[in-house]
CSV table of C-alpha atoms and ligand atoms in Angstrom, one decimal:
chain,number,residue,atom,x,y,z
G,1,MET,CA,-16.6,30.0,-30.9
G,2,ASP,CA,-12.9,29.3,-31.1
G,3,TYR,CA,-12.5,28.9,-34.9
G,4,VAL,CA,-8.8,30.0,-35.0
G,5,TYR,CA,-6.3,28.5,-32.7
G,6,GLY,CA,-4.2,31.0,-30.8
G,7,PRO,CA,-0.4,31.3,-31.0
G,8,GLY,CA,1.4,32.1,-34.2
G,9,ARG,CA,-0.2,32.0,-37.6
G,10,SER,CA,-2.0,29.0,-39.0
G,11,HIS,CA,-0.2,27.2,-41.8
G,12,LEU,CA,-2.6,27.3,-44.7
G,13,PHE,CA,-1.3,25.0,-47.4
G,14,VAL,CA,-4.4,24.1,-49.3
G,15,PRO,CA,-4.4,24.9,-53.0
G,16,GLY,CA,-6.8,27.7,-52.5
G,17,PRO,CA,-8.1,29.5,-50.7
G,18,SER,CA,-4.5,30.8,-50.2
G,19,ASN,CA,-2.9,33.1,-47.7
G,20,ILE,CA,-3.9,36.7,-47.8
G,21,PRO,CA,-0.9,39.1,-47.3
G,22,GLU,CA,-1.1,41.7,-44.6
G,23,GLN,CA,-0.9,44.5,-47.2
G,24,VAL,CA,-4.0,43.2,-48.9
G,25,ILE,CA,-5.9,42.6,-45.6
G,26,ARG,CA,-5.1,46.3,-44.6
G,27,ALA,CA,-6.1,47.6,-48.1
G,28,MET,CA,-9.5,45.8,-47.8
G,29,ASN,CA,-10.2,46.9,-44.2
G,30,ARG,CA,-12.3,50.0,-45.2
G,31,ASN,CA,-15.7,51.4,-45.4
G,32,ASN,CA,-17.9,51.0,-48.4
G,33,GLU,CA,-17.8,53.7,-51.0
G,34,ASN,CA,-20.3,55.0,-53.6
G,35,HIS,CA,-19.4,53.2,-56.8
G,36,ARG,CA,-21.0,55.9,-58.8
G,37,THR,CA,-18.4,58.6,-58.0
G,38,PRO,CA,-15.6,59.0,-60.5
G,39,ALA,CA,-13.1,57.3,-58.1
G,40,ILE,CA,-14.3,53.7,-58.5
G,41,PRO,CA,-14.4,53.8,-62.4
G,42,ALA,CA,-10.9,55.2,-62.3
G,43,LEU,CA,-9.8,52.5,-59.9
G,44,THR,CA,-11.5,49.8,-62.1
G,45,LYS,CA,-10.0,51.0,-65.3
G,46,ALA,CA,-6.5,50.8,-63.9
G,47,LEU,CA,-7.3,47.3,-62.5
G,48,LEU,CA,-8.5,46.1,-65.9
G,49,ASP,CA,-5.3,47.4,-67.6
G,50,ASP,CA,-3.2,45.7,-65.0
G,51,VAL,CA,-5.1,42.4,-64.9
G,52,LYS,CA,-4.3,42.0,-68.6
G,53,LYS,CA,-0.6,41.9,-67.7
G,54,ILE,CA,-1.0,38.8,-65.5
G,55,PHE,CA,-3.0,37.1,-68.4
G,56,LYS,CA,-0.2,38.3,-70.7
G,57,THR,CA,-2.6,39.8,-73.2
G,58,THR,CA,-2.8,43.1,-74.9
G,59,SER,CA,-5.9,42.5,-77.0
G,60,GLY,CA,-8.0,40.6,-74.5
G,61,ILE,CA,-10.9,42.3,-72.6
G,62,PRO,CA,-11.1,41.4,-68.9
G,63,PHE,CA,-14.3,41.2,-66.8
G,64,LEU,CA,-14.2,41.2,-63.0
G,65,ILE,CA,-17.3,39.3,-61.9
G,66,PRO,CA,-18.7,39.0,-58.4
G,67,SER,CA,-18.5,35.2,-58.4
G,68,THR,CA,-16.0,32.4,-58.0
G,69,GLY,CA,-14.2,30.2,-60.6
G,70,THR,CA,-17.5,28.2,-61.1
G,71,GLY,CA,-19.3,31.4,-62.2
G,72,ALA,CA,-16.4,32.4,-64.3
G,73,TRP,CA,-16.7,29.0,-66.2
G,74,GLU,CA,-20.3,29.8,-66.8
G,75,SER,CA,-19.6,33.3,-68.0
G,76,ALA,CA,-17.0,31.9,-70.5
G,77,LEU,CA,-19.3,29.3,-71.9
G,78,THR,CA,-22.6,31.1,-72.1
G,79,ASN,CA,-21.2,34.2,-73.7
G,80,THR,CA,-19.4,32.3,-76.5
G,81,LEU,CA,-21.6,29.3,-77.3
G,82,SER,CA,-25.1,28.3,-78.2
G,83,PRO,CA,-27.1,25.3,-76.9
G,84,GLY,CA,-26.3,22.2,-78.9
G,85,ASP,CA,-22.9,23.4,-79.9
G,86,GLN,CA,-20.3,20.7,-79.9
G,87,ILE,CA,-17.3,21.0,-77.6
G,88,VAL,CA,-14.4,18.8,-76.8
G,89,SER,CA,-13.5,18.8,-73.1
G,90,PHE,CA,-10.7,17.0,-71.3
G,91,LEU,CA,-11.4,15.0,-68.1
G,92,MET,CA,-8.5,14.3,-65.9
G,93,GLY,CA,-9.5,15.2,-62.3
G,94,GLN,CA,-12.2,16.7,-60.1
G,95,PHE,CA,-12.2,20.2,-61.5
G,96,SER,CA,-12.3,19.2,-65.1
G,97,LEU,CA,-15.1,16.8,-64.1
G,98,LEU,CA,-17.2,19.5,-62.5
G,99,TRP,CA,-16.7,21.8,-65.4
G,100,ILE,CA,-17.9,19.1,-67.8
G,101,GLU,CA,-21.0,18.6,-65.6
G,102,GLN,CA,-21.7,22.3,-66.0
G,103,GLN,CA,-21.1,22.1,-69.8
G,104,LYS,CA,-23.7,19.3,-70.0
G,105,LYS,CA,-26.2,21.1,-67.8
G,106,LEU,CA,-25.9,24.2,-70.1
G,107,ASN,CA,-26.9,21.9,-73.0
G,108,PHE,CA,-23.7,21.8,-75.0
G,109,LYS,CA,-22.9,18.5,-76.8
G,110,VAL,CA,-19.8,17.5,-74.9
G,111,ASP,CA,-17.3,15.1,-76.4
G,112,VAL,CA,-15.3,14.1,-73.3
G,113,VAL,CA,-11.7,13.0,-73.7
G,114,GLU,CA,-10.9,11.1,-70.5
G,115,SER,CA,-7.4,10.4,-69.1
G,116,GLU,CA,-6.5,8.5,-65.9
G,117,TRP,CA,-6.4,10.8,-62.9
G,118,GLY,CA,-2.7,11.9,-62.6
G,119,GLN,CA,-2.2,11.9,-66.4
G,120,ASP,CA,-2.4,15.0,-68.5
G,121,ALA,CA,-5.1,15.8,-71.1
G,122,ASP,CA,-4.9,13.5,-74.0
G,123,LEU,CA,-4.0,15.9,-76.8
G,124,ASP,CA,-3.3,13.0,-79.2
G,125,ALA,CA,-7.0,12.2,-79.1
G,126,LEU,CA,-7.8,15.8,-80.0
G,127,GLU,CA,-5.6,15.5,-83.1
G,128,SER,CA,-7.7,12.7,-84.6
G,129,LYS,CA,-10.9,14.5,-83.8
G,130,LEU,CA,-9.8,17.7,-85.5
G,131,ALA,CA,-8.4,15.8,-88.5
G,132,SER,CA,-11.8,14.3,-89.2
G,133,ASP,CA,-13.8,17.5,-88.4
G,134,LYS,CA,-13.6,19.0,-91.9
G,135,SER,CA,-16.9,20.8,-91.5
G,136,HIS,CA,-15.8,22.5,-88.3
G,137,THR,CA,-18.7,21.3,-86.1
G,138,ILE,CA,-16.4,21.5,-83.1
G,139,LYS,CA,-17.0,25.0,-81.7
G,140,ALA,CA,-14.8,25.0,-78.7
G,141,ILE,CA,-12.1,23.1,-76.9
G,142,CYS,CA,-12.3,23.3,-73.1
G,143,ILE,CA,-9.3,22.5,-71.0
G,144,VAL,CA,-8.2,23.0,-67.4
G,145,HIS,CA,-4.6,24.4,-67.5
G,146,ASN,CA,-3.7,23.2,-64.0
G,147,GLU,CA,-5.9,20.3,-62.6
G,148,THR,CA,-5.8,21.2,-58.9
G,149,ALA,CA,-7.0,17.8,-57.8
G,150,THR,CA,-4.0,15.9,-59.2
G,151,GLY,CA,-1.3,18.5,-59.6
G,152,VAL,CA,-1.1,18.2,-63.4
G,153,THR,CA,-0.4,21.1,-65.7
G,154,ASN,CA,-1.5,20.7,-69.3
G,155,ASP,CA,0.6,21.8,-72.3
G,156,LEU,CA,-1.3,24.7,-73.8
G,157,PRO,CA,1.3,25.7,-76.4
G,158,LYS,CA,1.0,22.1,-77.8
G,159,LEU,CA,-2.8,22.5,-77.9
G,160,ARG,CA,-2.4,25.7,-79.9
G,161,LYS,CA,0.1,24.0,-82.3
G,162,ILE,CA,-2.4,21.2,-83.0
G,163,LEU,CA,-5.3,23.6,-83.7
G,164,ASP,CA,-3.0,25.6,-86.0
G,165,TYR,CA,-1.8,22.6,-87.9
G,166,TYR,CA,-5.4,21.6,-88.8
G,167,LYS,CA,-6.3,25.3,-89.3
G,168,HIS,CA,-9.3,24.6,-87.0
G,169,PRO,CA,-11.2,27.7,-85.8
G,170,ALA,CA,-12.6,26.2,-82.5
G,171,LEU,CA,-12.5,28.6,-79.6
G,172,VAL,CA,-10.0,27.7,-76.9
G,173,ILE,CA,-11.6,28.1,-73.4
G,174,VAL,CA,-9.2,27.6,-70.5
G,175,ASP,CA,-9.7,27.2,-66.8
G,176,ALA,CA,-6.6,28.9,-65.4
G,177,VAL,CA,-8.1,29.1,-61.9
G,178,SER,CA,-5.0,27.6,-60.1
G,179,SER,CA,-2.5,28.8,-62.6
G,180,ILE,CA,-2.7,32.5,-63.4
G,181,GLY,CA,-0.5,34.5,-61.0
G,182,ALA,CA,1.5,31.3,-60.2
G,183,LEU,CA,2.4,29.6,-63.5
G,184,ASP,CA,3.5,31.1,-66.7
G,185,PHE,CA,0.3,31.9,-68.7
G,186,ARG,CA,0.4,33.6,-72.1
G,187,MET,CA,-3.0,34.3,-73.4
G,188,ASP,CA,-2.1,36.0,-76.6
G,189,GLU,CA,1.0,33.9,-77.5
G,190,TRP,CA,-0.9,30.6,-77.0
G,191,GLY,CA,-4.0,31.8,-78.8
G,192,ILE,CA,-6.4,31.4,-75.9
G,193,ASP,CA,-9.9,32.8,-76.5
G,194,VAL,CA,-11.2,32.9,-73.0
G,195,ALA,CA,-9.3,32.3,-69.8
G,196,VAL,CA,-10.7,32.4,-66.3
G,197,THR,CA,-9.4,32.6,-62.8
G,198,SER,CA,-10.6,33.2,-59.3
G,199,SER,CA,-9.5,35.6,-56.6
G,200,GLN,CA,-8.8,33.0,-53.8
G,201,LYS,CA,-6.1,31.2,-55.6
G,202,ALA,CA,-2.7,32.6,-56.7
G,203,LEU,CA,-4.0,36.1,-56.4
G,204,SER,CA,-4.2,35.6,-52.6
G,205,LEU,CA,-7.4,37.5,-52.2
G,206,PRO,CA,-10.6,36.4,-50.4
G,207,THR,CA,-13.0,34.3,-52.4
G,208,GLY,CA,-15.6,36.3,-54.4
G,209,MET,CA,-14.2,37.6,-57.6
G,210,GLY,CA,-14.0,35.6,-60.8
G,211,ILE,CA,-11.8,37.1,-63.5
G,212,VAL,CA,-12.6,36.3,-67.1
G,213,CYS,CA,-10.6,37.5,-70.1
G,214,ALA,CA,-11.9,37.3,-73.6
G,215,SER,CA,-10.0,37.6,-76.9
G,216,PRO,CA,-11.4,39.7,-79.8
G,217,LYS,CA,-12.5,36.4,-81.4
G,218,ALA,CA,-14.4,35.5,-78.3
G,219,ILE,CA,-16.0,38.9,-78.1
G,220,GLU,CA,-17.1,38.5,-81.7
G,221,ALA,CA,-18.5,35.1,-80.9
G,222,SER,CA,-20.5,36.6,-78.0
G,223,LYS,CA,-22.4,38.7,-80.5
G,224,HIS,CA,-23.9,35.5,-82.0
G,225,ALA,CA,-24.0,33.1,-79.0
G,226,THR,CA,-27.6,32.4,-78.0
G,227,SER,CA,-27.1,30.7,-74.6
G,228,LEU,CA,-29.3,32.2,-72.0
G,229,ARG,CA,-27.4,34.6,-69.8
G,230,SER,CA,-28.3,37.7,-67.9
G,231,TYR,CA,-26.1,38.4,-64.8
G,232,PHE,CA,-23.0,37.1,-66.6
G,233,ASP,CA,-23.7,38.8,-70.0
G,234,TRP,CA,-20.5,40.5,-71.2
G,235,ASN,CA,-22.6,43.0,-73.1
G,236,GLY,CA,-23.7,44.6,-69.9
G,237,TYR,CA,-20.1,45.1,-69.0
G,238,LEU,CA,-19.0,46.3,-72.4
G,239,LYS,CA,-21.8,49.0,-72.4
G,240,CYS,CA,-20.5,50.3,-69.1
G,241,TYR,CA,-16.9,50.2,-70.3
G,242,ASN,CA,-18.0,52.4,-73.2
G,243,LEU,CA,-19.8,54.7,-70.9
G,244,GLY,CA,-16.8,54.9,-68.5
G,245,THR,CA,-19.0,53.8,-65.6
G,246,TYR,CA,-17.5,50.3,-65.6
G,247,TRP,CA,-20.0,48.5,-63.5
G,248,PRO,CA,-23.4,47.0,-64.5
G,249,TYR,CA,-24.1,46.2,-60.9
G,250,THR,CA,-22.6,47.0,-57.5
G,251,PRO,CA,-19.0,45.8,-57.2
G,252,SER,CA,-17.3,44.7,-53.9
G,253,ILE,CA,-15.4,47.9,-53.1
G,254,GLN,CA,-13.2,45.9,-50.6
G,255,LEU,CA,-12.2,43.3,-53.2
G,256,LEU,CA,-11.3,46.0,-55.7
G,257,TYR,CA,-8.9,47.6,-53.3
G,258,GLY,CA,-7.7,44.1,-52.4
G,259,LEU,CA,-7.0,43.4,-56.1
G,260,ARG,CA,-5.2,46.7,-56.4
G,261,ALA,CA,-2.9,45.8,-53.4
G,262,THR,CA,-2.3,42.2,-54.6
G,263,LEU,CA,-1.4,43.3,-58.2
G,264,ASP,CA,0.9,46.0,-56.7
G,265,LEU,CA,2.7,43.3,-54.7
G,266,ILE,CA,3.0,41.0,-57.8
G,267,PHE,CA,4.4,43.9,-59.9
G,268,GLU,CA,6.8,44.9,-57.1
G,269,GLU,CA,8.2,41.4,-56.9
G,270,GLY,CA,8.0,41.2,-60.7
G,271,LEU,CA,5.7,38.7,-62.5
G,272,GLU,CA,8.6,36.6,-63.8
G,273,ASN,CA,10.0,36.5,-60.2
G,274,VAL,CA,6.6,35.4,-58.9
G,275,ILE,CA,6.6,32.6,-61.5
G,276,SER,CA,10.2,31.6,-60.5
G,277,ARG,CA,9.3,31.6,-56.9
G,278,HIS,CA,6.4,29.2,-57.6
G,279,LYS,CA,8.8,26.9,-59.6
G,280,ARG,CA,11.2,27.0,-56.6
G,281,LEU,CA,8.5,26.2,-54.0
G,282,ALA,CA,7.2,23.3,-56.2
G,283,LYS,CA,10.6,21.8,-56.9
G,284,ALA,CA,11.5,21.9,-53.1
G,285,THR,CA,8.2,20.2,-52.3
G,286,ARG,CA,8.8,17.5,-54.9
G,287,LEU,CA,12.3,16.9,-53.6
G,288,ALA,CA,10.8,16.5,-50.1
G,289,VAL,CA,8.2,14.0,-51.4
G,290,GLU,CA,10.9,12.0,-53.1
G,291,ALA,CA,13.0,12.0,-49.9
G,292,TRP,CA,10.0,10.7,-48.0
G,293,GLY,CA,9.8,7.8,-50.4
G,294,LEU,CA,6.4,8.8,-51.6
G,295,LYS,CA,5.1,9.4,-55.2
G,296,ASN,CA,3.6,12.3,-57.0
G,297,CYS,CA,0.1,11.7,-58.3
G,298,CYS,CA,1.2,13.5,-61.5
G,299,GLN,CA,2.6,10.8,-63.8
G,300,ASN,CA,4.5,12.8,-66.3
G,301,LYS,CA,7.5,14.8,-65.0
G,302,GLU,CA,7.0,17.4,-67.7
G,303,SER,CA,3.5,18.1,-66.4
G,304,TYR,CA,4.3,18.6,-62.7
G,305,SER,CA,2.3,21.5,-61.3
G,306,ASP,CA,4.1,24.4,-59.8
G,307,SER,CA,1.1,25.5,-57.7
G,308,VAL,CA,0.0,22.2,-56.1
G,309,THR,CA,1.6,18.8,-55.4
G,310,ALA,CA,-0.7,15.8,-54.9
G,311,VAL,CA,1.1,13.2,-52.8
G,312,VAL,CA,0.2,9.5,-53.1
G,313,VAL,CA,0.2,7.7,-49.7
G,314,PRO,CA,0.8,4.0,-49.2
G,315,THR,CA,-2.4,1.9,-49.5
G,316,ASN,CA,-2.5,1.1,-45.8
G,317,ILE,CA,-2.8,4.8,-44.9
G,318,ASP,CA,-5.9,7.0,-45.4
G,319,SER,CA,-4.8,10.4,-46.7
G,320,GLY,CA,-7.9,11.9,-45.1
G,321,GLU,CA,-6.4,11.0,-41.7
G,322,ILE,CA,-3.2,12.9,-42.6
G,323,VAL,CA,-5.2,16.0,-43.4
G,324,ASN,CA,-7.3,15.6,-40.3
G,325,ARG,CA,-4.4,15.2,-37.9
G,326,ALA,CA,-2.3,18.0,-39.5
G,327,TRP,CA,-5.1,20.4,-38.7
G,328,LYS,CA,-6.0,19.0,-35.3
G,329,LYS,CA,-2.4,18.8,-34.0
G,330,TYR,CA,-0.2,21.1,-35.9
G,331,ASN,CA,-2.6,23.9,-37.1
G,332,LEU,CA,-1.5,22.9,-40.7
G,333,SER,CA,-4.1,22.8,-43.4
G,334,LEU,CA,-3.4,20.4,-46.3
G,335,GLY,CA,-5.7,19.6,-49.2
G,336,VAL,CA,-7.8,16.4,-49.1
G,337,GLY,CA,-7.9,13.9,-52.0
G,338,LEU,CA,-11.1,14.5,-54.0
G,339,ASN,CA,-13.5,12.0,-55.5
G,340,LYS,CA,-11.5,9.2,-57.3
G,341,VAL,CA,-8.3,10.0,-55.3
G,342,ALA,CA,-10.1,10.5,-51.9
G,343,GLY,CA,-8.1,8.7,-49.2
G,344,LYS,CA,-5.3,8.1,-51.7
G,345,VAL,CA,-3.6,11.5,-52.0
G,346,PHE,CA,-3.2,14.6,-49.9
G,347,ARG,CA,-2.3,17.9,-51.5
G,348,ILE,CA,0.2,20.6,-50.6
G,349,GLY,CA,-0.8,23.9,-52.1
G,350,HIS,CA,2.2,26.1,-52.7
G,351,LEU,CA,0.6,29.0,-54.5
G,352,GLY,CA,0.1,32.7,-53.8
G,353,ASN,CA,1.8,34.9,-51.4
G,354,ILE,CA,4.0,32.5,-49.5
G,355,ASN,CA,7.8,32.1,-49.1
G,356,GLU,CA,10.3,29.4,-48.8
G,357,LEU,CA,10.6,29.3,-45.0
G,358,GLN,CA,6.8,29.1,-44.7
G,359,LEU,CA,7.0,26.0,-47.0
G,360,LEU,CA,9.7,24.4,-44.8
G,361,GLY,CA,7.4,24.8,-41.8
G,362,CYS,CA,4.7,23.0,-43.8
G,363,LEU,CA,7.1,20.2,-44.8
G,364,ALA,CA,8.2,19.8,-41.2
G,365,GLY,CA,4.6,19.5,-40.2
G,366,VAL,CA,3.9,16.9,-42.9
G,367,GLU,CA,6.8,14.8,-41.6
G,368,MET,CA,5.4,14.8,-38.1
G,369,VAL,CA,1.9,13.9,-39.3
G,370,LEU,CA,3.3,11.1,-41.5
G,371,ARG,CA,5.0,9.6,-38.4
G,372,ASP,CA,1.8,10.0,-36.4
G,373,VAL,CA,-0.1,7.9,-38.9
G,374,GLY,CA,2.5,5.2,-38.9
G,375,TYR,CA,4.6,5.9,-42.0
G,376,PRO,CA,8.2,5.2,-41.1
G,377,ILE,CA,9.7,8.6,-42.0
G,378,LYS,CA,13.1,9.8,-41.0
G,379,PHE,CA,12.5,13.2,-39.4
G,380,GLY,CA,14.2,16.0,-41.4
G,381,SER,CA,14.6,14.0,-44.6
G,382,GLY,CA,12.2,16.0,-46.7
G,383,VAL,CA,13.1,19.3,-45.0
G,384,ALA,CA,16.8,18.6,-45.7
G,385,ALA,CA,16.2,17.8,-49.4
G,386,ALA,CA,14.1,20.9,-49.8
G,387,SER,CA,16.6,23.2,-47.8
G,388,ALA,CA,19.6,21.9,-49.8
G,389,TYR,CA,17.9,22.9,-53.0
G,390,LEU,CA,16.4,26.2,-51.7
G,391,HIS,CA,19.7,27.3,-50.1
G,392,ASN,CA,21.3,27.2,-53.6
G,393,THR,CA,18.4,28.9,-55.5
G,394,ILE,CA,16.8,31.6,-53.3
G,395,PRO,CA,18.0,34.9,-54.7
G,396,LEU,CA,18.9,37.9,-52.5
G,397,ILE,CA,16.0,40.2,-51.7
G,398,PRO,CA,16.5,43.0,-54.4
G,399,SER,CA,15.7,45.9,-52.0
G,400,ARG,CA,18.2,44.6,-49.5
G,401,ILE,CA,21.2,44.1,-51.7
N,501,PLP,C1,-8.9,24.3,-61.4
N,501,PLP,C2,-10.1,24.8,-60.7
N,501,PLP,N1,-11.2,25.2,-61.4
N,501,PLP,C3,-12.3,25.6,-60.9
N,501,PLP,C4,-12.4,25.6,-59.5
N,501,PLP,C5,-13.7,26.1,-58.9
N,501,PLP,O1,-13.5,27.4,-58.4
N,501,PLP,P1,-14.4,28.0,-57.3
N,501,PLP,O2,-14.4,27.1,-56.1
N,501,PLP,O3,-13.8,29.4,-57.1
N,501,PLP,O4,-15.8,28.1,-57.9
N,501,PLP,C6,-11.4,25.3,-58.7
N,501,PLP,C7,-11.5,25.3,-57.2
N,501,PLP,O5,-10.6,24.8,-56.5
N,501,PLP,C8,-10.2,24.8,-59.3
N,501,PLP,O6,-9.1,24.5,-58.6
């Protein structure tokens, strides 16, 4: 079967799974190893230490779980909460919706704070809930940092300020699936109790590893939480951490070496430079969208996502047709609109191991597709706006100065 079209590289611009760099592909191209030799625990220990750096935590404890973001959600919830616990959860797009469905299935009492899709989480509504919750019945606040369906990034420092103002002890559990490794994320500074991400997003790895990081307060909560859990039980990991064996079950050797390689690349570029690159790519994309005369699905400029841009199309155009044609004609993969915004938006993922010229290729492809579906675009308009900005902002490559 011809799954992959021949010449050149495909242009993968969905907001995860993202492009896997050659160095990572090569690092993972290896035989299995016995995980019970001293080599794998040593590799794992170094990985755990380094993973903490991308969560910006010194006190958190990370768990690398053979799973995806969805399993990481479940691990975060079942280890810290008990059935019937009240949680406040923000709904503002497809991924927050799916997480809320999981929270309900796991028998938590979910107080859903809903915003229009394209708006950010309604933190004002949280204020009034905390103000009236004198007996601290709310056990956790669940929030998606970056809603991948709408390209909206929520204000976590503001959330922390609100909790501190009311001296409320609720745990803060954050989906950082499409943010960690792309956006600034400060677990300790923002007082996050559990943060989760997934390997196929900004870490540019294959799918299959969920990363969960728990604060000391979350670890303490896990000692009393009664939600049923077995495979995801942090205690199994903690016991192995104490023994120095590190794994309660068989890890994917290839993913461990892949994680090593991807972290090395991030540290070589510099985490802050990685974050700046994502800001640059996102800004260039937004300038192109503006030049095309199209709108960003994200309503609030302060909340524009630096890892994905959801572009709203005119009502006479089906955004699904744009995504379809981009793949069929230009070997360009864009993200579809999901659920409420299906047909209305397409998404450009600009996260992970990509650079500015790759992005310009994507933007040129989008322009051609837009013309294909009848949108009267001026060829080069978006590319010109993006290039003018990038040309002034791309730094020299440090090793080539
Ligand atoms: C913000 C967010 N949370 C959770 C998920 C679910 O992750 P996974 O598909 O790895 O289970 C996704 C996937 O796109 C996501 O973007």
